[in-house]
Tab-separated table of C-alpha atoms in Angstrom:
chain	number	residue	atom	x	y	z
D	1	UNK	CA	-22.735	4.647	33.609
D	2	UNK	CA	-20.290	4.897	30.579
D	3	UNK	CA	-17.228	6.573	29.459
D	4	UNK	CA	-18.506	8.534	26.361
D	5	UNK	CA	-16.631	8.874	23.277
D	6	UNK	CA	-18.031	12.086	22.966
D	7	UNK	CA	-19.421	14.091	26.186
D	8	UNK	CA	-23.092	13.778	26.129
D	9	UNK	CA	-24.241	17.060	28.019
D	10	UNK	CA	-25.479	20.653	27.624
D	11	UNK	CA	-24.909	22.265	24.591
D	12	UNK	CA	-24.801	25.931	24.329
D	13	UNK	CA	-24.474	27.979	20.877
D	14	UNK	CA	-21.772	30.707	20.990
D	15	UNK	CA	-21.637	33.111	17.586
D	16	UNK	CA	-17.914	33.748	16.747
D	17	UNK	CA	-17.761	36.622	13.253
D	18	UNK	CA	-20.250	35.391	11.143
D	19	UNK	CA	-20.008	31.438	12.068
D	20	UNK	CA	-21.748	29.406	15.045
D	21	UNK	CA	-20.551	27.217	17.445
D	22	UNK	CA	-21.470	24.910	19.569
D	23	UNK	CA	-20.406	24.546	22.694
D	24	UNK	CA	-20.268	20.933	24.713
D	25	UNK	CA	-21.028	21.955	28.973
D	26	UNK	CA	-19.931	19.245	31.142
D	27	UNK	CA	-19.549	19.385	35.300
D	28	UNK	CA	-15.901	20.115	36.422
D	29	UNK	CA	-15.503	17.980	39.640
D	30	UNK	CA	-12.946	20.103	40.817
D	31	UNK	CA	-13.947	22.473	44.076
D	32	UNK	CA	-13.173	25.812	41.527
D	33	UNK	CA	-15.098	28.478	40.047
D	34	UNK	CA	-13.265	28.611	37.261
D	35	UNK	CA	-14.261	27.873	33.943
D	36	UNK	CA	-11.613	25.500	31.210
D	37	UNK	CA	-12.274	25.483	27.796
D	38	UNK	CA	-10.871	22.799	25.401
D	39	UNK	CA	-10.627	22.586	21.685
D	40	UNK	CA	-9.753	18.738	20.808
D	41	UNK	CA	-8.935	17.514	17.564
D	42	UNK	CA	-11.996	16.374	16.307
D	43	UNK	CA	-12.922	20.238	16.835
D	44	UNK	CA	-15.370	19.730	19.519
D	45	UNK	CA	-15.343	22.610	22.159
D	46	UNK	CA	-15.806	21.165	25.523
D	47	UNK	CA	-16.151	23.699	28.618
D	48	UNK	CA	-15.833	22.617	31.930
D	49	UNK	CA	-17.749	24.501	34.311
D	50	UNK	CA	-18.934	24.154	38.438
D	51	UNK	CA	-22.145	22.748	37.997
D	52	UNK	CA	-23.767	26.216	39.714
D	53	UNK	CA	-21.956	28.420	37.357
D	54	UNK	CA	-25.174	30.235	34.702
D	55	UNK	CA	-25.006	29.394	31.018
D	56	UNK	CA	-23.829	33.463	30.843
D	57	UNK	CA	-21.000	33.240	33.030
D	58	UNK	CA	-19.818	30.609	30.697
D	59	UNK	CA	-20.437	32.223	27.678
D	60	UNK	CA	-18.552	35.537	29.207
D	61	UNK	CA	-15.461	33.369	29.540
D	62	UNK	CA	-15.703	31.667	25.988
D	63	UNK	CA	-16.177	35.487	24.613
D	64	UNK	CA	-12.846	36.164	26.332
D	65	UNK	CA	-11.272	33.766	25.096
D	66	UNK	CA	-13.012	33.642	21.106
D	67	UNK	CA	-10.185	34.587	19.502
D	68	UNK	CA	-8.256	31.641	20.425
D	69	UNK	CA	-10.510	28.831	19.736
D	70	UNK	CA	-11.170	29.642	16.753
D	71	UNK	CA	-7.487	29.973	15.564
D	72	UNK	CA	-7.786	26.545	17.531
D	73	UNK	CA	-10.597	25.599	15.088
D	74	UNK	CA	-8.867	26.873	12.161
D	75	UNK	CA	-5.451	24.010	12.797
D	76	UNK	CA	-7.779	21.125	13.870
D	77	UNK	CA	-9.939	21.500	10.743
D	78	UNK	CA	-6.900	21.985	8.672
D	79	UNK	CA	-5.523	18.725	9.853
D	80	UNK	CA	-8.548	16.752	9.711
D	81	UNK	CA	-8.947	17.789	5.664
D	82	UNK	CA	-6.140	15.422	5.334
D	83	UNK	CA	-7.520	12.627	7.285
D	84	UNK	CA	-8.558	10.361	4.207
D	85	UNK	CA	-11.542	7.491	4.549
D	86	UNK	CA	-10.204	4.034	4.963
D	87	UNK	CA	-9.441	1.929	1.578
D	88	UNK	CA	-8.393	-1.114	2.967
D	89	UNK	CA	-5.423	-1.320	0.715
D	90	UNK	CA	-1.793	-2.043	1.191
D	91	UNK	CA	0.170	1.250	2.251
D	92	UNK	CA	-2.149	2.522	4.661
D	93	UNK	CA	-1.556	2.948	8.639
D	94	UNK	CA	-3.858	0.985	10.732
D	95	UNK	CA	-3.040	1.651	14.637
D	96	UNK	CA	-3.006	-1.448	17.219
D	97	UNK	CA	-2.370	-0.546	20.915
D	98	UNK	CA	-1.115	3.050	20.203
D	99	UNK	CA	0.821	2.398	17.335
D	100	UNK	CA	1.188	2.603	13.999
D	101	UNK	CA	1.624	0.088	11.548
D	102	UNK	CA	1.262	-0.461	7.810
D	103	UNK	CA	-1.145	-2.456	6.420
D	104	UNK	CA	-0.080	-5.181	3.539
D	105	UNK	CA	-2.928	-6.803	1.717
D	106	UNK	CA	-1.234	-10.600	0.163
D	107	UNK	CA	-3.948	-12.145	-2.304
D	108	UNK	CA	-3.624	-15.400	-1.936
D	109	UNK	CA	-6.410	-17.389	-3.037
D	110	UNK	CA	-5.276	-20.949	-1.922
D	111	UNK	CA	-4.048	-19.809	1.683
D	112	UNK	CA	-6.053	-19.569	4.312
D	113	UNK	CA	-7.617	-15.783	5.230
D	114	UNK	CA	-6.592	-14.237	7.941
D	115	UNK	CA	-4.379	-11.484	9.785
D	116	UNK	CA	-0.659	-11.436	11.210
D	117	UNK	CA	1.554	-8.983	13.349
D	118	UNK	CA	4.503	-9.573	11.737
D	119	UNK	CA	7.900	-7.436	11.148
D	120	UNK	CA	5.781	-4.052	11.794
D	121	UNK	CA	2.727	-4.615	9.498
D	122	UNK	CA	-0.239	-6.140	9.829
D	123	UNK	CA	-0.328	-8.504	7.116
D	124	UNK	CA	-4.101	-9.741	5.768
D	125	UNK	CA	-4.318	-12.465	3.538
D	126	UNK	CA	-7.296	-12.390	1.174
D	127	UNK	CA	-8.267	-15.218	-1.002
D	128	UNK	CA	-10.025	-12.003	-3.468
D	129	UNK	CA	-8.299	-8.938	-3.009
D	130	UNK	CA	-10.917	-6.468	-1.851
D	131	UNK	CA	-12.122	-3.664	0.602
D	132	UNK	CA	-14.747	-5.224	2.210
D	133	UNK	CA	-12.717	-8.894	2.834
D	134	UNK	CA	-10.450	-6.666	4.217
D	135	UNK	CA	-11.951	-4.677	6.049
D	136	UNK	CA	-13.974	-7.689	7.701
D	137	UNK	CA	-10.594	-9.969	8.528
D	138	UNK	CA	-8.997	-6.654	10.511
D	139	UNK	CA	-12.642	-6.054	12.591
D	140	UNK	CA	-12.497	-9.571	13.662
D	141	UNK	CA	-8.925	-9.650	14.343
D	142	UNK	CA	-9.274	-6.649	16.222
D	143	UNK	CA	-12.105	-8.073	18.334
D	144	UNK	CA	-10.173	-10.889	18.860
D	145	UNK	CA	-7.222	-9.005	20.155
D	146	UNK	CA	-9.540	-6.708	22.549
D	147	UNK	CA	-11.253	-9.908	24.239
D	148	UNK	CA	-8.162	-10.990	25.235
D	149	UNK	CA	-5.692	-8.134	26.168
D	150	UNK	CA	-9.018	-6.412	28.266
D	151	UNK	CA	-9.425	-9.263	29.921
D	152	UNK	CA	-5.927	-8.920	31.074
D	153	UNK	CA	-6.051	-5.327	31.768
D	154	UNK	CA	-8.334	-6.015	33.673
D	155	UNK	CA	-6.971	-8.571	35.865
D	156	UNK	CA	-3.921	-6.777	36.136
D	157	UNK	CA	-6.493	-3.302	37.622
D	158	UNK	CA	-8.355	-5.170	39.745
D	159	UNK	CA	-5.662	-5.196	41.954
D	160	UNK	CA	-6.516	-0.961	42.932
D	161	UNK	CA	-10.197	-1.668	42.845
D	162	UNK	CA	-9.999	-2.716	46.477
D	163	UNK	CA	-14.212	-1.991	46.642
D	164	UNK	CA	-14.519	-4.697	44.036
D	165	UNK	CA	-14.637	-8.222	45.638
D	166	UNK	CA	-15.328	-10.456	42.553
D	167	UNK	CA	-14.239	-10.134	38.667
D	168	UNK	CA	-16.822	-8.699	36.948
D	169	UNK	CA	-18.187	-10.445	33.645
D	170	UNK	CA	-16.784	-8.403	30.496
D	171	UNK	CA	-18.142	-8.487	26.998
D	172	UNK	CA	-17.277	-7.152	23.922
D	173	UNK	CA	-19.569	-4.621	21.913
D	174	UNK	CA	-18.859	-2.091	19.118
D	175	UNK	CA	-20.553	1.167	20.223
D	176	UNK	CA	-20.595	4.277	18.169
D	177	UNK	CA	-20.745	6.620	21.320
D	178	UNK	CA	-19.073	5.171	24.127
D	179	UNK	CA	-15.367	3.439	24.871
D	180	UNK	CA	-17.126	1.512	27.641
D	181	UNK	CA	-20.008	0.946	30.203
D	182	UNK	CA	-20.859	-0.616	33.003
D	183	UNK	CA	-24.587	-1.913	34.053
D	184	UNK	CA	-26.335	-1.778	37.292
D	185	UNK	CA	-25.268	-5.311	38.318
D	186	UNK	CA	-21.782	-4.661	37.508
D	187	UNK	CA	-21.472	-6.133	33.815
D	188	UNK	CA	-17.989	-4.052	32.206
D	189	UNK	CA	-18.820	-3.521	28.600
D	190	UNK	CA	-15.923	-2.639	26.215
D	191	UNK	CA	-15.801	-0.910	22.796
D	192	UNK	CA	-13.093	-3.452	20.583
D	193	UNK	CA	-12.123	-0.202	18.739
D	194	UNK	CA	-10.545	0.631	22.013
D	195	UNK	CA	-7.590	-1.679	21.225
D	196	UNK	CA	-6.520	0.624	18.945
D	197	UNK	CA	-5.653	2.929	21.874
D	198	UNK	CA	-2.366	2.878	24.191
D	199	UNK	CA	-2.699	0.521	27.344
D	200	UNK	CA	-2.976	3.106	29.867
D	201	UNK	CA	-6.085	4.665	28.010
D	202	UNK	CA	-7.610	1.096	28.122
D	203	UNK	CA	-6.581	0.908	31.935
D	204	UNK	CA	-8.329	4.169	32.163
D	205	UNK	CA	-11.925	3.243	30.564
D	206	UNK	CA	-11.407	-0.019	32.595
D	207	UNK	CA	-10.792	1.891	35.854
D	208	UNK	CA	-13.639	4.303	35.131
D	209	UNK	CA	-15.969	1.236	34.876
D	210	UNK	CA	-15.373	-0.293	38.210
D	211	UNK	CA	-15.376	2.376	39.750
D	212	UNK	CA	-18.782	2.915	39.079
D	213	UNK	CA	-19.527	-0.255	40.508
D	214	UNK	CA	-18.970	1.478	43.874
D	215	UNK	CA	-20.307	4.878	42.516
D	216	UNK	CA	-23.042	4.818	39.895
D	217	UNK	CA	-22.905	8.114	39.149
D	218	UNK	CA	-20.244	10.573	38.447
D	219	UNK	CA	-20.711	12.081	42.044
D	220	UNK	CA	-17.525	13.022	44.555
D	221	UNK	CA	-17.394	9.769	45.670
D	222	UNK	CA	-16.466	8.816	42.147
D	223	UNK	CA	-13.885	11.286	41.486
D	224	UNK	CA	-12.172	10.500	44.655
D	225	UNK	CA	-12.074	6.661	43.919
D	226	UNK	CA	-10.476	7.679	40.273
D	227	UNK	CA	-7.784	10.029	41.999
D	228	UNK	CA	-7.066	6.871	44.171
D	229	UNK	CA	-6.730	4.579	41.648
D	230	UNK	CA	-5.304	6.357	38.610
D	231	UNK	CA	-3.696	10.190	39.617
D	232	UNK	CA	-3.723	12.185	36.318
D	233	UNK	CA	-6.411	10.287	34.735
D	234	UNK	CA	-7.261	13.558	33.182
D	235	UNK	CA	-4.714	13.405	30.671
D	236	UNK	CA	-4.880	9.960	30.055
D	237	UNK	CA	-8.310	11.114	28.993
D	238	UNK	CA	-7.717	13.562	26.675
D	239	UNK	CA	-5.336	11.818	25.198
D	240	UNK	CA	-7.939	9.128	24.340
D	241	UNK	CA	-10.620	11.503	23.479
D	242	UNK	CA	-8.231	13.329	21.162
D	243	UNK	CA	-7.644	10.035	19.413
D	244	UNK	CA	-10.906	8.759	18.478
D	245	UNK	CA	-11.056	10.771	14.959
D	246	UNK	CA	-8.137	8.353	14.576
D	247	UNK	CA	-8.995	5.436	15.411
D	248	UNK	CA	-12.895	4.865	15.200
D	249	UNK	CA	-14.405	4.105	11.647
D	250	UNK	CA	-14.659	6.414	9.234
């Protein structure tokens, strides 16, 4: 199983005036009949519904509640017109753990290339001052940085993943729809992008892996083994999920 970047489930179209939306279903594992609705910043609309709840009982309670996702629409869509492709140049914010820093380009044809944390930048030193030199020095910095901080995230977690009696092997793979994965025989697969993210999102996607090592699917048994291990996950979630328009390729 995998911790998507974006949910991959039902999608349902709901018509709001004269535009239509569409509408991302996913299983609340709460014990409720209610239904939660969720604009996030990348203007996806997620609903969260009991699995035996009818595609018109959810669309009642989006109805009800129309007028407010779309003013929810309406701020998310105004922010992200601001949101600006990479360049690569110096100037620009490039985020690293949670935070922010500014990115300095130094040409310096005689030096050797590479990338530095230093004084609150992240400095990259290009022999040939250009986008793509750039833009390849960060991606393997940043894999660089994600091998080794996950593999200590995830030493440090395995200490609540009591079910889990030896390290499981972890590799590092760009993925375009999911933060992380885990196979059948237990192989933890991360996304390096998610070193861009704060550590407790990281501890999250690493959590959510193992435990599907005990729980394959996203059953009760898996819920209750990531209440055990990380209470309020949920918003740790979000938080992540609400980030990704930030912090995955444009």
């Amino acid at each position: 199983m995998n911790v998507p970047i974006k949910p991959q489930n039902q999608s349902i179209n709901f018509r709001y005036g004269d535009e239509q939306l569409v509408l991302e279903r996913i299983k609340r594992p709460q014990a409720t009949d209610r239904v939660l609705i969720k604009v996030h910043p990348d203007c996806r609309i997620v609903v969260s519904a009991p699995e035996d709840a009818s595609n018109e009982a959810v669309l009642c309670a989006v109805k009800k509640r129309g007028r407010w996702i779309y003013q929810q629409l309406r701020e998310f869509r105004q922010q992200l017109e601001h949101i600006t492709p990479r360049r690569f140049v110096s100037g620009e914010t490039h985020y690293y753990l949670g935070k922010q820093y500014l990115l300095k380009v130094i040409e310096a044809p005689k030096q050797v290339q590479g990338v530095k944390l230093l004084r609150g930048k992240l400095e990259v030193s290009v022999r040939t001052r250009d986008a793509d030199s750039v833009r390849d020095l960060l991606t393997s910095w940043y894999k660089a940085r994600a091998k080794e901080n996950f593999a200590r995230r995830l030493d440090a977690v395995l200490e609540q993943a009591l079910w889990v009696t030896e390290k499981p092997p972890l590799r590092i793979l760009s993925m375009k729809t999911q933060w992380g994965s885990c196979s059948p025989n237990g192989c933890i697969t991360l996304n390096p992008h998610l070193i861009k993210a704060p550590r407790d999102c990281i501890d999250y996607v690493i959590l959510h892996e193992l435990c599907h090592i005990a729980e394959h699917n996203h059953g009760e048994r898996f819920y209750r083994l990531m209440n055990q291990v990380m209470p309020g996950w949920e918003k740790t979630k979000e938080r992540l999920d609400g980030m990704a328009s930030s912090i995955l390729p444009r």
